[in-house]
Amino acid sequence: MITIRPAVTADLPFMAAVMNHYIETSTCTFHLEPRSPEDYAAWFRDRSDAHPVIIAESDGDAAGFAYLSPWRPREAYRRSVEGSVYVRPDRHRRGIGRALLADLIERARSLGHRTLIGGACTEAEASLALQRALGFRTVGVLKEVGCKFGRWLDVEHTQLML
Ligand SMILES: CC(C)(COP(=O)(O)OP(=O)(O)OC[C@H]1O[C@@H](n2cnc3c(N)ncnc32)[C@H](O)[C@@H]1OP(=O)(O)O)[C@@H](O)C(=O)NCCC(=O)NCCS
């Protein structure tokens, strides 16, 4: 069974380990270097109520996390949010990403946001497939906007109206 709950400070080592794994191994995130515990603590401290972080638990422990971020800093964008979902690599394809993103969509809706923006590097097929499965539509592809592991990377943008 998968349960979803708000993240707390004690979840930071879990989130940092999952995130740093993907930073080091994958183009699903455009960070290049692992981030420190202090970086993650500062990121968590700076969250607002409009931009929650959630944890999925399955088999008795944390299996993934997701969060809303402001899409852009200018005030007129305040009802547009970006969603991010990360599931630990040994728990993929068990419905955890779907449960996290579905919960994030409902939270974004009840917080009064207007649109949820997704997207990923075009190499991140699982991420884009998950978003499409939950109703996101592709709005465009930016060519060669990232460079990681010696490759120029395209980014597909997706959007869900809430
Ligand atoms: C993307 C990610 C969150 C998916 O999590 P997950 O728990 O494995 O996904 P689920 O089991 O809930 O899958 C839900 C749906 O997503 C799609 N999907 C997930 N993984 C997929 C894959 N590897 N290939 C194709 N489709 C995939 C399918 O439509 C799937 O539905 P189905 O199982 O009924 O076919 C996970 O692969 C991950 O953490 N990847 C690395 C981080 C990342 O890319 N995050 C997104 C950055 S915003």
Coordinates of N, CA, C and O and ligand atoms in Angstrom, one line a residue:
M1 N 0.8 -1.2 0.0 CA 0.0 0.0 0.0 C 0.9 1.3 0.0 O 1.9 1.3 0.6
I2 N 0.4 2.3 -0.8 CA 1.2 3.5 -0.9 C 0.4 4.6 -0.1 O -0.8 4.8 -0.3
T3 N 1.2 5.2 0.8 CA 0.5 6.4 1.5 C 1.3 7.6 1.2 O 2.6 7.6 1.1
I4 N 0.6 8.7 1.2 CA 1.3 10.0 0.9 C 1.1 11.0 2.1 O 0.0 11.0 2.7
R5 N 2.2 11.6 2.5 CA 2.1 12.6 3.6 C 3.0 13.8 3.3 O 3.9 13.7 2.5
P6 N 2.8 14.9 4.0 CA 3.7 16.0 3.9 C 5.1 15.6 4.3 O 5.3 14.9 5.3
A7 N 6.1 16.2 3.7 CA 7.5 15.9 4.1 C 7.8 16.7 5.4 O 7.3 17.8 5.6
V8 N 8.7 16.1 6.2 CA 9.2 16.8 7.4 C 10.7 16.8 7.3 O 11.4 16.2 6.5
T9 N 11.3 17.6 8.2 CA 12.8 17.8 8.2 C 13.5 16.4 8.3 O 14.6 16.3 7.6
A10 N 13.0 15.5 9.0 CA 13.6 14.2 9.1 C 13.7 13.4 7.8 O 14.4 12.5 7.7
D11 N 12.9 13.9 6.8 CA 13.0 13.2 5.5 C 14.1 13.7 4.6 O 14.4 13.2 3.5
L12 N 14.8 14.8 5.1 CA 15.9 15.4 4.2 C 17.0 14.4 3.8 O 17.3 14.4 2.6
P13 N 17.5 13.6 4.7 CA 18.6 12.7 4.2 C 18.1 11.7 3.1 O 18.8 11.4 2.2
F14 N 16.8 11.3 3.2 CA 16.2 10.4 2.2 C 16.1 11.2 0.9 O 16.6 10.7 -0.2
M15 N 15.6 12.4 0.9 CA 15.4 13.1 -0.3 C 16.8 13.5 -0.9 O 16.9 13.4 -2.2
A16 N 17.7 13.8 -0.1 CA 19.1 14.1 -0.6 C 19.7 12.9 -1.3 O 20.3 13.1 -2.3
A17 N 19.5 11.7 -0.7 CA 20.2 10.5 -1.3 C 19.6 10.2 -2.6 O 20.3 9.9 -3.6
V18 N 18.2 10.3 -2.7 CA 17.6 10.0 -4.0 C 18.0 11.0 -5.0 O 18.4 10.7 -6.2
M19 N 17.9 12.3 -4.7 CA 18.2 13.4 -5.6 C 19.7 13.3 -6.1 O 20.0 13.4 -7.3
N20 N 20.6 13.1 -5.1 CA 22.0 13.1 -5.5 C 22.3 11.9 -6.4 O 23.1 11.9 -7.3
H21 N 21.6 10.8 -6.2 CA 21.7 9.6 -7.1 C 21.4 10.0 -8.5 O 22.2 9.7 -9.5
Y22 N 20.3 10.7 -8.7 CA 19.9 11.1 -10.1 C 20.8 12.2 -10.6 O 21.1 12.2 -11.8
I23 N 21.3 13.1 -9.8 CA 22.2 14.1 -10.2 C 23.4 13.5 -10.8 O 23.9 13.8 -11.9
E24 N 23.9 12.4 -10.2 CA 25.2 11.8 -10.6 C 25.0 10.8 -11.8 O 26.0 10.5 -12.5
T25 N 23.8 10.3 -12.0 CA 23.6 9.2 -13.0 C 22.7 9.5 -14.1 O 22.6 8.7 -15.1
S26 N 22.0 10.6 -14.1 CA 20.9 10.8 -15.0 C 20.7 12.2 -15.6 O 21.1 13.2 -14.9
T27 N 20.2 12.3 -16.8 CA 19.8 13.6 -17.3 C 18.4 14.0 -17.0 O 17.9 15.0 -17.5
C28 N 17.8 13.3 -16.0 CA 16.4 13.8 -15.6 C 16.5 15.0 -14.7 O 15.5 15.7 -14.5
T29 N 17.7 15.3 -14.2 CA 17.9 16.6 -13.5 C 19.1 17.3 -14.2 O 20.0 16.6 -14.5
F30 N 19.0 18.6 -14.2 CA 20.1 19.3 -14.9 C 21.1 19.9 -13.8 O 22.0 20.6 -14.2
H31 N 21.0 19.5 -12.5 CA 22.1 19.7 -11.7 C 23.3 18.9 -12.1 O 23.1 17.7 -12.6
L32 N 24.5 19.4 -12.0 CA 25.7 18.6 -12.4 C 26.4 18.0 -11.3 O 27.0 16.9 -11.4
E33 N 26.4 18.6 -10.1 CA 27.2 18.1 -8.9 C 26.2 17.8 -7.8 O 25.2 18.5 -7.6
P34 N 26.5 16.7 -7.0 CA 25.7 16.4 -5.8 C 25.6 17.6 -4.9 O 26.6 18.4 -4.9
R35 N 24.5 17.8 -4.3 CA 24.3 19.0 -3.4 C 24.5 18.5 -1.9 O 24.3 17.4 -1.6
S36 N 24.9 19.5 -1.1 CA 25.3 19.2 0.3 C 24.0 19.1 1.2 O 23.0 19.6 0.8
P37 N 24.1 18.5 2.4 CA 23.0 18.5 3.3 C 22.5 19.9 3.6 O 21.3 20.1 3.7
E38 N 23.5 20.9 3.6 CA 23.1 22.3 3.9 C 22.3 22.8 2.8 O 21.3 23.6 3.0
D39 N 22.6 22.5 1.5 CA 21.8 22.9 0.4 C 20.4 22.4 0.5 O 19.4 23.2 0.2
Y40 N 20.2 21.1 0.8 CA 18.9 20.6 0.9 C 18.1 21.2 2.1 O 16.9 21.5 2.0
A41 N 18.8 21.4 3.2 CA 18.1 22.0 4.3 C 17.6 23.4 4.0 O 16.5 23.8 4.3
A42 N 18.5 24.2 3.3 CA 18.1 25.6 2.9 C 16.9 25.5 1.9 O 15.9 26.3 2.0
W43 N 16.9 24.6 1.0 CA 15.8 24.4 0.0 C 14.5 24.2 0.7 O 13.5 24.8 0.5
F44 N 14.6 23.3 1.7 CA 13.4 22.9 2.5 C 12.9 24.0 3.3 O 11.7 24.3 3.4
R45 N 13.8 24.8 4.0 CA 13.4 25.9 4.8 C 12.7 27.0 4.0 O 11.8 27.6 4.5
D46 N 13.1 27.1 2.8 CA 12.6 28.2 1.9 C 11.2 27.9 1.3 O 10.7 28.7 0.5
R47 N 10.7 26.7 1.5 CA 9.4 26.4 0.9 C 8.3 27.2 1.5 O 8.3 27.6 2.7
S48 N 7.3 27.6 0.7 CA 6.1 28.3 1.2 C 4.9 27.3 1.3 O 5.0 26.2 0.7
D49 N 3.8 27.7 1.9 CA 2.7 26.8 2.0 C 2.1 26.5 0.6 O 1.4 25.5 0.4
A50 N 2.3 27.4 -0.3 CA 1.8 27.3 -1.7 C 2.6 26.3 -2.5 O 2.2 25.9 -3.6
H51 N 3.7 25.8 -1.9 CA 4.6 24.9 -2.7 C 5.1 23.8 -1.8 O 6.2 23.7 -1.3
P52 N 4.1 22.8 -1.5 CA 4.4 21.7 -0.6 C 5.4 20.7 -1.1 O 5.6 20.6 -2.3
V53 N 6.0 19.9 -0.2 CA 6.8 18.8 -0.5 C 6.1 17.6 0.1 O 5.7 17.6 1.3
I54 N 5.9 16.5 -0.7 CA 5.2 15.3 -0.1 C 6.1 14.1 -0.3 O 7.0 14.0 -1.1
I55 N 5.8 13.1 0.6 CA 6.6 11.8 0.6 C 5.6 10.7 0.4 O 4.5 10.7 0.9
A56 N 6.1 9.7 -0.4 CA 5.3 8.5 -0.6 C 6.0 7.4 0.2 O 7.2 7.2 0.2
E57 N 5.2 6.7 1.0 CA 5.7 5.5 1.8 C 5.1 4.3 1.2 O 3.9 4.2 0.9
S58 N 6.0 3.2 1.1 CA 5.4 1.9 0.7 C 6.4 0.9 1.4 O 7.5 1.2 1.6
D59 N 5.8 -0.3 1.7 CA 6.6 -1.3 2.4 C 7.3 -0.8 3.6 O 8.4 -1.1 3.9
G60 N 6.7 0.2 4.3 CA 7.1 0.6 5.6 C 8.2 1.7 5.6 O 8.6 2.1 6.7
D61 N 8.6 2.2 4.4 CA 9.5 3.3 4.5 C 9.4 4.2 3.3 O 8.5 4.0 2.4
A62 N 10.1 5.3 3.3 CA 10.0 6.3 2.2 C 10.4 5.8 0.9 O 11.5 5.1 0.8
A63 N 9.6 6.0 -0.2 CA 9.9 5.4 -1.5 C 10.1 6.5 -2.6 O 10.6 6.2 -3.6
G64 N 9.6 7.7 -2.3 CA 9.7 8.7 -3.3 C 9.2 10.0 -2.7 O 8.6 10.1 -1.6
F65 N 9.5 11.1 -3.4 CA 9.0 12.4 -3.0 C 8.7 13.3 -4.2 O 9.0 13.0 -5.3
A66 N 7.9 14.3 -3.9 CA 7.5 15.2 -5.0 C 7.2 16.6 -4.4 O 7.0 16.7 -3.2
Y67 N 7.3 17.6 -5.3 CA 7.1 19.0 -4.7 C 6.6 19.9 -5.8 O 6.8 19.7 -7.0
L68 N 6.0 21.0 -5.4 CA 5.6 22.1 -6.3 C 6.6 23.2 -6.1 O 7.0 23.5 -4.9
S69 N 7.0 23.9 -7.2 CA 7.9 25.0 -7.1 C 7.2 26.2 -7.9 O 6.4 25.9 -8.8
P70 N 7.5 27.4 -7.6 CA 7.1 28.5 -8.4 C 7.6 28.3 -9.8 O 8.7 27.9 -10.0
W71 N 6.7 28.6 -10.8 CA 7.2 28.4 -12.2 C 8.2 29.5 -12.5 O 9.3 29.2 -13.0
R72 N 7.9 30.7 -12.2 CA 8.9 31.9 -12.5 C 8.7 32.9 -11.3 O 7.6 32.9 -10.8
P73 N 9.7 33.7 -11.0 CA 9.6 34.5 -9.8 C 8.7 35.8 -10.0 O 8.1 36.2 -9.0
R74 N 8.5 36.3 -11.2 CA 7.7 37.5 -11.3 C 6.2 37.3 -10.8 O 5.7 36.2 -11.1
E75 N 5.6 38.3 -10.2 CA 4.4 38.1 -9.4 C 3.2 37.6 -10.3 O 2.4 36.8 -9.8
A76 N 3.1 38.0 -11.5 CA 2.0 37.6 -12.3 C 2.0 36.1 -12.6 O 1.0 35.5 -13.0
Y77 N 3.1 35.4 -12.4 CA 3.2 33.9 -12.5 C 2.8 33.2 -11.3 O 3.0 32.0 -11.2
R78 N 2.2 33.9 -10.2 CA 2.1 33.2 -8.9 C 1.2 32.1 -8.9 O 1.3 31.2 -8.0
R79 N 0.3 31.9 -9.8 CA -0.7 30.8 -9.9 C -0.2 29.7 -10.8 O -1.0 28.8 -11.2
S80 N 1.0 29.8 -11.3 CA 1.6 28.8 -12.2 C 2.7 28.1 -11.4 O 3.6 28.7 -10.8
V81 N 2.6 26.7 -11.3 CA 3.6 26.0 -10.5 C 4.2 24.9 -11.4 O 3.6 24.4 -12.3
E82 N 5.4 24.5 -10.9 CA 6.1 23.4 -11.6 C 6.1 22.2 -10.7 O 6.2 22.4 -9.5
G83 N 5.9 21.0 -11.2 CA 5.9 19.8 -10.4 C 7.1 18.9 -10.6 O 7.5 18.8 -11.8
S84 N 7.6 18.3 -9.6 CA 8.8 17.4 -9.7 C 8.5 16.2 -8.9 O 7.9 16.2 -7.8
V85 N 8.9 15.0 -9.4 CA 8.6 13.7 -8.8 C 9.9 12.9 -8.9 O 10.4 12.7 -10.0
Y86 N 10.3 12.3 -7.8 CA 11.5 11.4 -7.8 C 11.1 10.2 -7.0 O 10.8 10.3 -5.8
V87 N 11.3 9.0 -7.6 CA 11.1 7.7 -6.9 C 12.4 7.0 -6.7 O 13.2 7.0 -7.7
R88 N 12.7 6.4 -5.6 CA 14.0 5.7 -5.4 C 14.1 4.6 -6.5 O 13.1 3.9 -6.8
P89 N 15.3 4.4 -7.0 CA 15.5 3.6 -8.2 C 15.1 2.1 -7.9 O 14.7 1.4 -8.9
D90 N 15.1 1.6 -6.7 CA 14.7 0.2 -6.5 C 13.2 0.0 -6.3 O 12.8 -1.0 -6.0
R91 N 12.5 1.1 -6.5 CA 11.0 1.0 -6.3 C 10.2 1.5 -7.6 O 9.1 1.8 -7.5
H92 N 10.9 1.5 -8.7 CA 10.3 2.0 -9.9 C 9.2 1.0 -10.4 O 9.2 -0.2 -10.1
R93 N 8.2 1.5 -11.1 CA 7.2 0.7 -11.8 C 6.3 0.0 -10.8 O 5.8 -1.1 -11.1
R94 N 6.0 0.6 -9.7 CA 5.1 0.0 -8.7 C 4.0 1.0 -8.4 O 3.3 0.9 -7.3
G95 N 3.8 2.0 -9.2 CA 2.7 3.0 -9.0 C 3.0 4.1 -8.1 O 2.1 4.9 -7.8
I96 N 4.3 4.2 -7.6 CA 4.6 5.3 -6.6 C 4.6 6.6 -7.3 O 4.1 7.6 -6.8
G97 N 5.3 6.7 -8.5 CA 5.3 8.0 -9.2 C 3.9 8.5 -9.5 O 3.6 9.7 -9.4
R98 N 3.1 7.6 -10.0 CA 1.7 7.9 -10.3 C 1.0 8.5 -9.1 O 0.3 9.5 -9.1
A99 N 1.1 7.8 -7.9 CA 0.4 8.2 -6.7 C 0.9 9.6 -6.3 O 0.1 10.4 -5.9
L100 N 2.2 9.8 -6.4 CA 2.8 11.1 -6.0 C 2.3 12.2 -6.9 O 1.8 13.3 -6.4
L101 N 2.3 12.0 -8.2 CA 1.9 13.1 -9.1 C 0.4 13.3 -9.0 O 0.0 14.5 -9.1
A102 N -0.4 12.3 -8.9 CA -1.9 12.5 -8.7 C -2.1 13.3 -7.4 O -3.0 14.2 -7.5
D103 N -1.4 13.0 -6.4 CA -1.6 13.8 -5.1 C -1.2 15.2 -5.3 O -1.8 16.2 -4.9
L104 N 0.0 15.4 -6.0 CA 0.5 16.8 -6.3 C -0.5 17.6 -7.1 O -0.8 18.8 -6.8
I105 N -1.2 16.9 -8.1 CA -2.2 17.6 -8.9 C -3.3 18.1 -8.0 O -3.8 19.2 -8.1
E106 N -3.8 17.2 -7.1 CA -4.9 17.6 -6.3 C -4.5 18.7 -5.3 O -5.3 19.6 -5.0
R107 N -3.3 18.6 -4.8 CA -2.9 19.7 -3.9 C -2.8 21.0 -4.6 O -3.2 22.1 -4.1
A108 N -2.2 21.0 -5.8 CA -2.1 22.2 -6.6 C -3.5 22.8 -6.9 O -3.7 24.0 -6.7
R109 N -4.5 21.9 -7.2 CA -5.8 22.4 -7.4 C -6.4 23.0 -6.1 O -6.9 24.1 -6.2
S110 N -6.3 22.3 -5.0 CA -6.9 22.9 -3.8 C -6.2 24.1 -3.3 O -6.8 24.9 -2.6
L111 N -4.9 24.3 -3.7 CA -4.2 25.5 -3.3 C -4.6 26.7 -4.2 O -4.1 27.8 -3.9
G112 N -5.4 26.5 -5.2 CA -5.9 27.5 -6.1 C -4.9 27.9 -7.2 O -5.1 28.9 -7.9
H113 N -4.0 27.0 -7.5 CA -3.1 27.2 -8.6 C -3.9 27.0 -9.9 O -4.9 26.3 -10.0
R114 N -3.4 27.6 -11.0 CA -4.2 27.6 -12.3 C -3.6 26.5 -13.2 O -4.4 25.9 -14.0
T115 N -2.3 26.4 -13.2 CA -1.7 25.4 -14.1 C -0.5 24.8 -13.5 O 0.2 25.4 -12.8
L116 N -0.3 23.5 -13.9 CA 0.9 22.8 -13.4 C 1.8 22.5 -14.6 O 1.3 21.9 -15.6
I117 N 3.0 22.9 -14.5 CA 3.9 22.8 -15.6 C 4.9 21.6 -15.3 O 5.4 21.5 -14.2
G118 N 5.1 20.8 -16.3 CA 6.0 19.7 -16.1 C 7.1 19.7 -17.1 O 7.7 20.8 -17.4
G119 N 7.5 18.6 -17.7 CA 8.5 18.6 -18.7 C 9.8 17.9 -18.2 O 9.9 17.6 -17.0
A120 N 10.6 17.6 -19.1 CA 11.9 16.9 -18.7 C 12.8 16.9 -20.0 O 12.3 17.2 -21.1
C121 N 14.0 16.5 -19.7 CA 14.9 16.2 -20.8 C 14.2 15.1 -21.7 O 13.6 14.2 -21.2
T122 N 14.4 15.2 -23.0 CA 13.7 14.3 -23.9 C 14.2 12.8 -23.7 O 13.6 11.9 -24.0
E123 N 15.4 12.7 -23.0 CA 16.0 11.4 -22.7 C 15.2 10.8 -21.5 O 15.3 9.6 -21.3
A124 N 14.5 11.6 -20.7 CA 13.9 11.1 -19.5 C 12.5 10.5 -19.8 O 11.4 11.1 -19.4
E125 N 12.5 9.4 -20.5 CA 11.2 8.9 -21.1 C 10.2 8.5 -20.0 O 9.0 8.7 -20.2
A126 N 10.7 8.0 -18.9 CA 9.8 7.5 -17.8 C 9.0 8.8 -17.3 O 7.8 8.7 -17.0
S127 N 9.8 9.8 -17.1 CA 9.2 11.1 -16.5 C 8.1 11.6 -17.5 O 7.0 11.9 -17.1
L128 N 8.4 11.7 -18.8 CA 7.5 12.2 -19.7 C 6.3 11.3 -19.9 O 5.1 11.7 -20.0
A129 N 6.5 10.0 -19.8 CA 5.4 9.0 -19.9 C 4.5 9.1 -18.7 O 3.2 9.1 -18.9
L130 N 5.1 9.3 -17.5 CA 4.2 9.5 -16.3 C 3.3 10.7 -16.5 O 2.1 10.7 -16.2
Q131 N 3.9 11.8 -16.9 CA 3.2 13.0 -17.1 C 2.0 12.9 -18.1 O 0.9 13.3 -17.8
R132 N 2.3 12.2 -19.2 CA 1.3 12.0 -20.2 C 0.2 11.1 -19.6 O -1.0 11.4 -19.9
A133 N 0.6 10.1 -18.9 CA -0.4 9.2 -18.3 C -1.4 10.0 -17.4 O -2.6 9.6 -17.2
L134 N -1.0 11.1 -16.8 CA -1.8 11.9 -15.9 C -2.4 13.1 -16.6 O -2.9 14.0 -15.9
G135 N -2.3 13.2 -17.9 CA -3.1 14.2 -18.6 C -2.3 15.4 -19.0 O -2.8 16.4 -19.6
F136 N -1.0 15.5 -18.8 CA -0.2 16.6 -19.2 C 0.0 16.5 -20.8 O 0.0 15.4 -21.3
R137 N 0.0 17.7 -21.4 CA 0.2 17.8 -22.9 C 1.5 18.5 -23.2 O 1.8 19.5 -22.5
T138 N 2.1 18.0 -24.2 CA 3.4 18.7 -24.6 C 3.1 20.0 -25.3 O 2.2 20.1 -26.1
V139 N 3.8 21.1 -24.9 CA 3.6 22.4 -25.4 C 4.8 22.8 -26.3 O 4.8 23.9 -26.9
G140 N 5.9 22.1 -26.2 CA 7.0 22.5 -27.1 C 8.3 21.8 -26.6 O 8.4 21.2 -25.5
V141 N 9.3 21.8 -27.5 CA 10.6 21.2 -27.2 C 11.7 22.3 -27.5 O 11.7 22.9 -28.5
L142 N 12.5 22.6 -26.5 CA 13.6 23.5 -26.6 C 14.8 22.7 -27.0 O 15.2 21.7 -26.2
K143 N 15.5 23.0 -28.1 CA 16.6 22.2 -28.5 C 17.9 22.6 -27.8 O 18.2 23.8 -27.7
E144 N 18.6 21.7 -27.4 CA 20.0 21.8 -26.9 C 20.2 23.0 -25.9 O 21.1 23.8 -26.0
V145 N 19.3 23.0 -24.9 CA 19.3 24.0 -23.9 C 20.2 23.6 -22.6 O 20.5 24.4 -21.8
G146 N 20.5 22.3 -22.6 CA 21.3 21.8 -21.5 C 22.5 21.0 -22.0 O 22.5 20.5 -23.2
C147 N 23.5 20.9 -21.2 CA 24.7 20.1 -21.6 C 25.1 19.3 -20.4 O 25.5 19.9 -19.3
K148 N 25.1 18.0 -20.4 CA 25.5 17.1 -19.3 C 26.1 15.9 -19.9 O 25.6 15.4 -20.9
F149 N 27.0 15.3 -19.2 CA 27.7 14.1 -19.6 C 28.2 14.2 -21.0 O 28.2 13.3 -21.8
G150 N 28.6 15.5 -21.4 CA 29.2 15.7 -22.8 C 28.2 15.7 -23.9 O 28.5 15.6 -25.1
R151 N 26.9 15.8 -23.5 CA 25.8 15.7 -24.6 C 25.0 17.0 -24.5 O 24.6 17.4 -23.4
W152 N 24.6 17.6 -25.7 CA 23.6 18.6 -25.7 C 22.3 18.0 -25.6 O 22.0 17.0 -26.2
L153 N 21.4 18.6 -24.7 CA 20.1 18.0 -24.3 C 18.9 18.9 -24.7 O 19.0 20.1 -24.4
D154 N 17.9 18.3 -25.2 CA 16.7 18.9 -25.5 C 15.7 18.8 -24.3 O 15.8 17.8 -23.6
V155 N 14.9 19.8 -24.1 CA 13.9 19.8 -23.0 C 12.5 19.9 -23.6 O 12.2 20.8 -24.3
E156 N 11.7 18.9 -23.2 CA 10.2 18.9 -23.6 C 9.4 19.6 -22.5 O 9.6 19.2 -21.3
H157 N 8.7 20.6 -22.8 CA 7.8 21.2 -21.8 C 6.4 20.7 -21.9 O 5.9 20.5 -23.0
T158 N 5.8 20.4 -20.7 CA 4.4 19.9 -20.7 C 3.6 20.8 -19.7 O 4.1 21.5 -18.9
Q159 N 2.3 20.7 -19.9 CA 1.4 21.5 -19.1 C 0.1 20.8 -18.8 O -0.5 20.1 -19.7
L160 N -0.4 21.0 -17.6 CA -1.8 20.5 -17.2 C -2.5 21.7 -16.7 O -2.1 22.3 -15.7
M161 N -3.7 22.0 -17.3 CA -4.6 23.0 -16.7 C -5.3 22.4 -15.5 O -5.8 21.3 -15.6
L162 N -5.4 23.2 -14.5 CA -6.0 22.6 -13.2 C -7.5 23.0 -13.1 O -8.2 22.6 -12.3
Ligands
LIG1 C1 9.6 9.1 -13.6 C2 9.4 8.3 -12.3 C3 9.0 9.3 -11.1 C4 8.2 7.3 -12.4 O1 8.0 6.7 -11.2 P1 7.4 5.2 -11.0 O2 7.0 5.0 -9.7 O3 8.4 4.3 -11.6 O4 6.2 5.2 -12.0 P2 4.8 4.4 -11.9 O5 5.1 3.0 -11.6 O6 3.9 5.1 -11.0 O7 4.3 4.5 -13.4 C5 3.1 5.3 -13.8 C6 3.1 5.4 -15.3 O8 4.2 6.2 -15.8 C7 4.6 5.6 -17.0 N1 6.0 5.1 -16.8 C8 6.7 5.1 -15.7 N2 7.9 4.6 -15.9 C9 8.0 4.3 -17.2 C10 9.1 3.8 -18.0 N3 10.3 3.5 -17.5 N4 8.8 3.7 -19.4 C11 7.6 4.1 -19.9 N5 6.6 4.5 -19.1 C12 6.8 4.7 -17.8 C13 3.7 4.5 -17.4 O9 2.6 5.1 -18.1 C14 3.2 4.1 -16.0 O10 1.9 3.5 -16.0 P3 1.9 1.9 -16.2 O11 2.8 1.3 -15.1 O12 0.4 1.6 -15.9 O13 2.3 1.6 -17.6 C15 10.7 7.5 -11.9 O14 11.0 6.8 -13.1 C16 11.8 8.3 -11.5 O15 11.9 8.7 -10.3 N6 12.7 8.6 -12.5 C17 13.9 9.4 -12.2 C18 13.5 10.8 -11.8 C19 12.7 11.6 -12.8 O16 12.8 11.5 -14.0 N7 11.9 12.4 -12.3 C20 11.1 13.3 -13.0 C21 11.7 14.7 -12.9 S1 10.5 15.9 -12.7

